[in-house]
Amino acid sequence: MITFWILAPLMVVAALGLIFARKAVHAALCLAVVMISLAVLYAAQDATFLFAVQIIVYTGAIMMLFLFVLMLVGVESRESVVEVIKGQRLASAIVGLAFALLLTLGIGQAVSTSVVGLDVANQYGNVYGIAELLFSDYVVAFQFTAALMIVAVLGAMVLAHKEILIVPKTQKVRSEERIRDFAEQGKHPGVGATPGVYARHNAVDMPALLPDGTPLEDSVSAVIRNRQQSLPTRGRHDVADTLSQIEDPDLDSTSAPQIGVDQGSDEQEDA
Amino acid sequence: MTEYITLSLILFSIGAVGVLVRRNAIIVFMCVELMLNSTNLAFVSFARQHGNLDGQAAAFFVMVVAAAEVVIGLAIIVSIYRTRRSTSVDEANLLQA
Amino acid sequence: MLLDQSWLLIAIPLAGAALLLTWGKESDKFGHLIATAASAASFLLGTFYFIQLLGRDAGDRSVDSTLGTWFQAGSYQVDFTFTFDTLSSMFVLLITGVGTLIHIYSIGYMEHDPRRRRFFAYLNLFVAAMLTLVLAGDYVVLFLGWEGVGLASYLLIGFWQHKESAAQAGTKAFIINRVGDVGMMLALMTMFAFFGTTSIAAVNQNIGSVSTGVATGLGLFLLLGACAKSAQFPLQAWLLDAMEGPTPVSALIHAATMVTAGVYLVVRSHYIFDASPVARNVVIAVGLITLLAGAWIGCTKDDIKKALAGSTMSQIGYMMLAAGLGPAGYAFAIFHLLTHGFFKANMFLGAGSVMHGMNDDVDMRHYGALSKAMPITFFTFAAGYLAILGFPGTSGFFSKDKIIEAALAHNVWVGIGALIGAGVTAFYMTRMMLMTFWGEKRWRENVEPHESPHVMTTSLIVLAALSLFAGLVSLGGWIEEWLEPATGPLAHPEPPLPIWVITTIVLITVAAGVVLAWFTYGTRPIADEAPADEDVSFFTRAGRAELYGNQLNDIIAVKPVGWLTRTLTWADDKVVDGAVRGVAGGFGELAQILRTWQTGFVRSYALAILGGAVFVVLALLVVTLG
């Protein structure tokens, strides 16, 4: 009883929050509160199996599905306060109140205070009791609901299916295009180099070096290049030193461009 | 016992009013879920009153069907959103005379 | 061929008509001969039957011939029974005899008409229908013949369809006759209501079982029918217009036979009239009024046919008068009917002969001095003239005098009225003779009067002979005795004066009329054109307007019916159709109002659903807790 009297007002407030919340996500959260409270109430009424199922299926799956779609559809949309249909709010309030009153008056009378309790039904455990019912008395309904689930899944697939209007390019097509561009326009067919990341210099404005030591301007982001923030290579890398290690007589150290070789300091550059 | 039933009825009415008042299709759907949940509560309460588990079995089935319904309903809302870029139920008023 | 096959008399002309109408154009060359042969065959058969009837005893002179049952409804049955008795024998001879003569005359008269075959078919149809009328043993069969002659009259009056006036005259005749037919139908219904049968014999036998009031009613209904058919007041307006038809038609139908059907009806139903003095008095009144009215009109008409039509109206008035006198007059009515048939047909055919020679001109002001140009026509016409005057020895003398005697015996004033009528008759007939055959020539340009061909003059001669000598049948009271089985015992009331005195007075009156006419028309030259309406006396103007009969009909019948029809059409359109359209319009309006509920908003619909749910729960609560 204590459970009930704590949770019931909470649930009512949450339900009211559901219908009055302006942001959709707030409404979803209010509903989640209601559902969890319901699960607790089920547990309080000796429906342990349903308590678990309510949390797992309803709150866990269905509410999450709601939230997913909310995110998809427009989580920022706020509902306007102005009501378009004349008199709808007033009429809804009146009718809703009348409905609640009538139902309470009517169905409230149908309830007797003598409660049998589920001790006998639950004597082998609640799960056992429900399983016994499901697989004997309600087995046909059970099978049909299973079929229903499959149909629902199929329906969702069909409904959410998107028609492809523009066929995306396959890898083959893309690679052919790349090679053709290279042949006709000299565009680089491969993956571009990343900006220079060396043991000592690790910066996006430092160009990568080709094997012969020349810096590759294209490896630096075009934005930085346009802002003229890309620095020419300031590494102490010695072109001649590199070339000598290759031992290629054709390569001439004099033909390599001398790009501001810094002979001076060992100090690390601010990279 | 009566308290549970009363609570269920109040939740049901709140859900019904919510369907009438809210304009976002997803929130209307959530109000419908609230109504279904309130009936589940009633079923469970009656199961306890009568002393057999038929009510709980019924509540179980309601949950299953509600799950299937949510799947399809949300798929529909998504496909409507894709074409109309809006989830307001007021905009689907082509059946006016 | 025995008497109990008297239906053959009708069948032969009817077959002739059917044959000519269905054979088509092929029979145009010889159709008229077939028709004339059919009419002549009927006449020979009729004569044969007549001779057979003569050979029987007085009480045995009525033979029925039944063809079968026409229809049966419960206990009411109508058979095709034809009764050949003394009364119908006279009529059969008149109809077929004069009819055959007119057929022969028409061969010449209608020679140049392209639709001659059709004309003869209609003539045969008329003969068949008229015979049905006079031979019928049941009032319904009589009514069949009644309608048949009406149809034939309509077809023949409007025979020259291309003339607007002829078509309208035919329609006018038919419509006025319809009014009379209502009277006939009411009489039939009354008979059925009170006697359960309409057989003539049965009605006559059982007339004593109903009250005088019923008999009066029956008599007046029958009189209404007779007035229309015989062109008596107040339904006389059609007869003068009927002269639009070809002259043989005027002679046969509107002089000798159809117009006398009314008199036949009254005499055949004499048991009914015997039972009701009121009806008889009405008949006498109608006859007297028409007698004088017809004579009045005849004095003022310049159209030779219309003058003769007025004369016919007047003479039938005499017959009606005689029929209204009861047992004292039935036989004389029939006798005068027969003699009138002869001399009036004679004069009409003579007028046709005159018109034939004067290029179909009917205006007597264009005639004059034709006695030298058309001698045979003149002599035969003169024979008819003497007969209608009542010149001693002619048939008219015997028949008309008897009527005047009987009238004087009944009531002095009625007798004096009949006497005055005789005088006026003499006046206008002499006027006609003076304007047509004597006096100066007033012929138009290019008119060369010549005698008619033999085929026409033969009939004229035969009829002239009959006009002069047919009176012999009344010698020794033969005709009265002959008709007694059909008309009942003859009464001989005493006239106030001795018979020879009355005869003399009649002759003096007639002579006065002749002399007056001679002074008015014989001594002074006759104007070429008729004097305008303003220059003549009231009597002439009223006579020319046919005693304002058409205007009266217009006010009493035509205008109210037209107003009623227009009102009904208006009511049908605005009220009835308006209601129907209004219902449709109302539904349309309702739909427009209900349309506003379909807003298209899902939430409004949801609200409605919830409201409905509230209502249902409320109802459930009331039912279970209440």
mmCIF file of N, CA, C and O in Angstrom, chain B residues 16 19-23 89-90 92-93 95-97, chain C residues 595-596 598-603 605-608 610:
data_model
loop_
_atom_site.group_PDB
_atom_site.id
_atom_site.type_symbol
_atom_site.label_atom_id
_atom_site.label_comp_id
_atom_site.label_asym_id
_atom_site.label_seq_id
_atom_site.Cartn_x
_atom_site.Cartn_y
_atom_site.Cartn_z
ATOM 1 N N ALA B 16 -6.271 9.782 -23.009
ATOM 2 C CA ALA B 16 -7.276 10.130 -24.024
ATOM 3 C C ALA B 16 -7.247 11.621 -24.326
ATOM 4 O O ALA B 16 -7.255 12.046 -25.484
ATOM 5 N N VAL B 19 -4.315 12.536 -26.465
ATOM 6 C CA VAL B 19 -4.490 12.282 -27.905
ATOM 7 C C VAL B 19 -5.199 13.449 -28.553
ATOM 8 O O VAL B 19 -4.889 13.845 -29.676
ATOM 9 N N LEU B 20 -6.164 14.028 -27.834
ATOM 10 C CA LEU B 20 -6.937 15.104 -28.452
ATOM 11 C C LEU B 20 -6.163 16.405 -28.530
ATOM 12 O O LEU B 20 -6.424 17.242 -29.386
ATOM 13 N N VAL B 21 -5.252 16.605 -27.578
ATOM 14 C CA VAL B 21 -4.679 17.936 -27.426
ATOM 15 C C VAL B 21 -3.343 18.096 -28.138
ATOM 16 O O VAL B 21 -3.041 19.158 -28.657
ATOM 17 N N ARG B 22 -2.510 17.057 -28.170
ATOM 18 C CA ARG B 22 -1.152 17.204 -28.713
ATOM 19 C C ARG B 22 -1.170 17.139 -30.221
ATOM 20 O O ARG B 22 -1.991 16.461 -30.832
ATOM 21 N N ARG B 23 -0.210 17.868 -30.806
ATOM 22 C CA ARG B 23 -0.164 17.918 -32.261
ATOM 23 C C ARG B 23 0.956 17.116 -32.871
ATOM 24 O O ARG B 23 0.889 16.728 -34.016
ATOM 25 N N VAL B 89 -0.052 16.419 -36.848
ATOM 26 C CA VAL B 89 -1.231 15.692 -37.329
ATOM 27 C C VAL B 89 -2.241 16.644 -37.979
ATOM 28 O O VAL B 89 -3.077 16.239 -38.766
ATOM 29 N N ASP B 90 -2.115 17.921 -37.647
ATOM 30 C CA ASP B 90 -3.065 18.869 -38.244
ATOM 31 C C ASP B 90 -2.843 19.046 -39.728
ATOM 32 O O ASP B 90 -3.734 19.488 -40.442
ATOM 33 N N ALA B 92 -2.400 16.797 -41.919
ATOM 34 C CA ALA B 92 -3.000 15.738 -42.736
ATOM 35 C C ALA B 92 -4.506 15.936 -42.760
ATOM 36 O O ALA B 92 -5.272 15.151 -42.218
ATOM 37 N N ASN B 93 -4.929 17.032 -43.381
ATOM 38 C CA ASN B 93 -6.367 17.330 -43.364
ATOM 39 C C ASN B 93 -6.969 17.334 -44.758
ATOM 40 O O ASN B 93 -7.889 18.088 -45.059
ATOM 41 N N LEU B 95 -8.867 15.199 -46.061
ATOM 42 C CA LEU B 95 -10.201 14.623 -46.149
ATOM 43 C C LEU B 95 -11.283 15.631 -45.803
ATOM 44 O O LEU B 95 -12.406 15.270 -45.520
ATOM 45 N N GLN B 96 -10.948 16.911 -45.815
ATOM 46 C CA GLN B 96 -11.977 17.876 -45.440
ATOM 47 C C GLN B 96 -12.973 18.031 -46.589
ATOM 48 O O GLN B 96 -12.643 17.826 -47.762
ATOM 49 N N ALA B 97 -14.147 18.451 -46.207
ATOM 50 C CA ALA B 97 -15.210 18.589 -47.209
ATOM 51 C C ALA B 97 -15.298 20.014 -47.700
ATOM 52 O O ALA B 97 -14.966 20.922 -46.979
ATOM 53 N N ARG C 595 -21.797 19.405 -44.160
ATOM 54 C CA ARG C 595 -20.460 19.380 -44.735
ATOM 55 C C ARG C 595 -19.435 20.006 -43.826
ATOM 56 O O ARG C 595 -18.274 19.609 -43.819
ATOM 57 N N THR C 596 -19.862 21.011 -43.032
ATOM 58 C CA THR C 596 -18.891 21.726 -42.203
ATOM 59 C C THR C 596 -18.322 20.837 -41.108
ATOM 60 O O THR C 596 -17.321 21.172 -40.494
ATOM 61 N N GLN C 598 -17.037 17.979 -41.615
ATOM 62 C CA GLN C 598 -15.871 17.254 -42.144
ATOM 63 C C GLN C 598 -14.701 18.219 -42.245
ATOM 64 O O GLN C 598 -14.452 18.778 -43.295
ATOM 65 N N THR C 599 -14.015 18.439 -41.120
ATOM 66 C CA THR C 599 -12.931 19.413 -41.139
ATOM 67 C C THR C 599 -11.639 18.821 -41.689
ATOM 68 O O THR C 599 -10.791 19.525 -42.181
ATOM 69 N N GLY C 600 -11.489 17.524 -41.579
ATOM 70 C CA GLY C 600 -10.236 16.919 -42.014
ATOM 71 C C GLY C 600 -9.233 16.798 -40.883
ATOM 72 O O GLY C 600 -8.234 16.121 -41.009
ATOM 73 N N PHE C 601 -9.518 17.452 -39.753
ATOM 74 C CA PHE C 601 -8.584 17.385 -38.628
ATOM 75 C C PHE C 601 -8.822 16.105 -37.847
ATOM 76 O O PHE C 601 -9.917 15.850 -37.361
ATOM 77 N N VAL C 602 -7.768 15.353 -37.689
ATOM 78 C CA VAL C 602 -7.889 14.072 -36.980
ATOM 79 C C VAL C 602 -8.317 14.306 -35.546
ATOM 80 O O VAL C 602 -9.074 13.526 -34.968
ATOM 81 N N ARG C 603 -7.870 15.401 -34.972
ATOM 82 C CA ARG C 603 -8.152 15.612 -33.551
ATOM 83 C C ARG C 603 -9.625 15.914 -33.310
ATOM 84 O O ARG C 603 -10.168 15.541 -32.268
ATOM 85 N N TYR C 605 -12.001 14.626 -35.046
ATOM 86 C CA TYR C 605 -12.644 13.322 -35.132
ATOM 87 C C TYR C 605 -12.423 12.533 -33.856
ATOM 88 O O TYR C 605 -13.319 11.870 -33.345
ATOM 89 N N ALA C 606 -11.188 12.645 -33.331
ATOM 90 C CA ALA C 606 -10.886 11.911 -32.095
ATOM 91 C C ALA C 606 -11.771 12.423 -30.966
ATOM 92 O O ALA C 606 -12.256 11.638 -30.128
ATOM 93 N N LEU C 607 -11.971 13.723 -30.939
ATOM 94 C CA LEU C 607 -12.848 14.300 -29.912
ATOM 95 C C LEU C 607 -14.246 13.720 -30.038
ATOM 96 O O LEU C 607 -14.896 13.354 -29.046
ATOM 97 N N ALA C 608 -14.696 13.609 -31.266
ATOM 98 C CA ALA C 608 -16.030 13.042 -31.488
ATOM 99 C C ALA C 608 -16.087 11.601 -31.007
ATOM 100 O O ALA C 608 -17.077 11.173 -30.399
ATOM 101 N N LEU C 610 -14.311 10.232 -28.658
ATOM 102 C CA LEU C 610 -14.315 10.199 -27.188
ATOM 103 C C LEU C 610 -15.687 10.602 -26.660
ATOM 104 O O LEU C 610 -16.215 9.981 -25.726
#
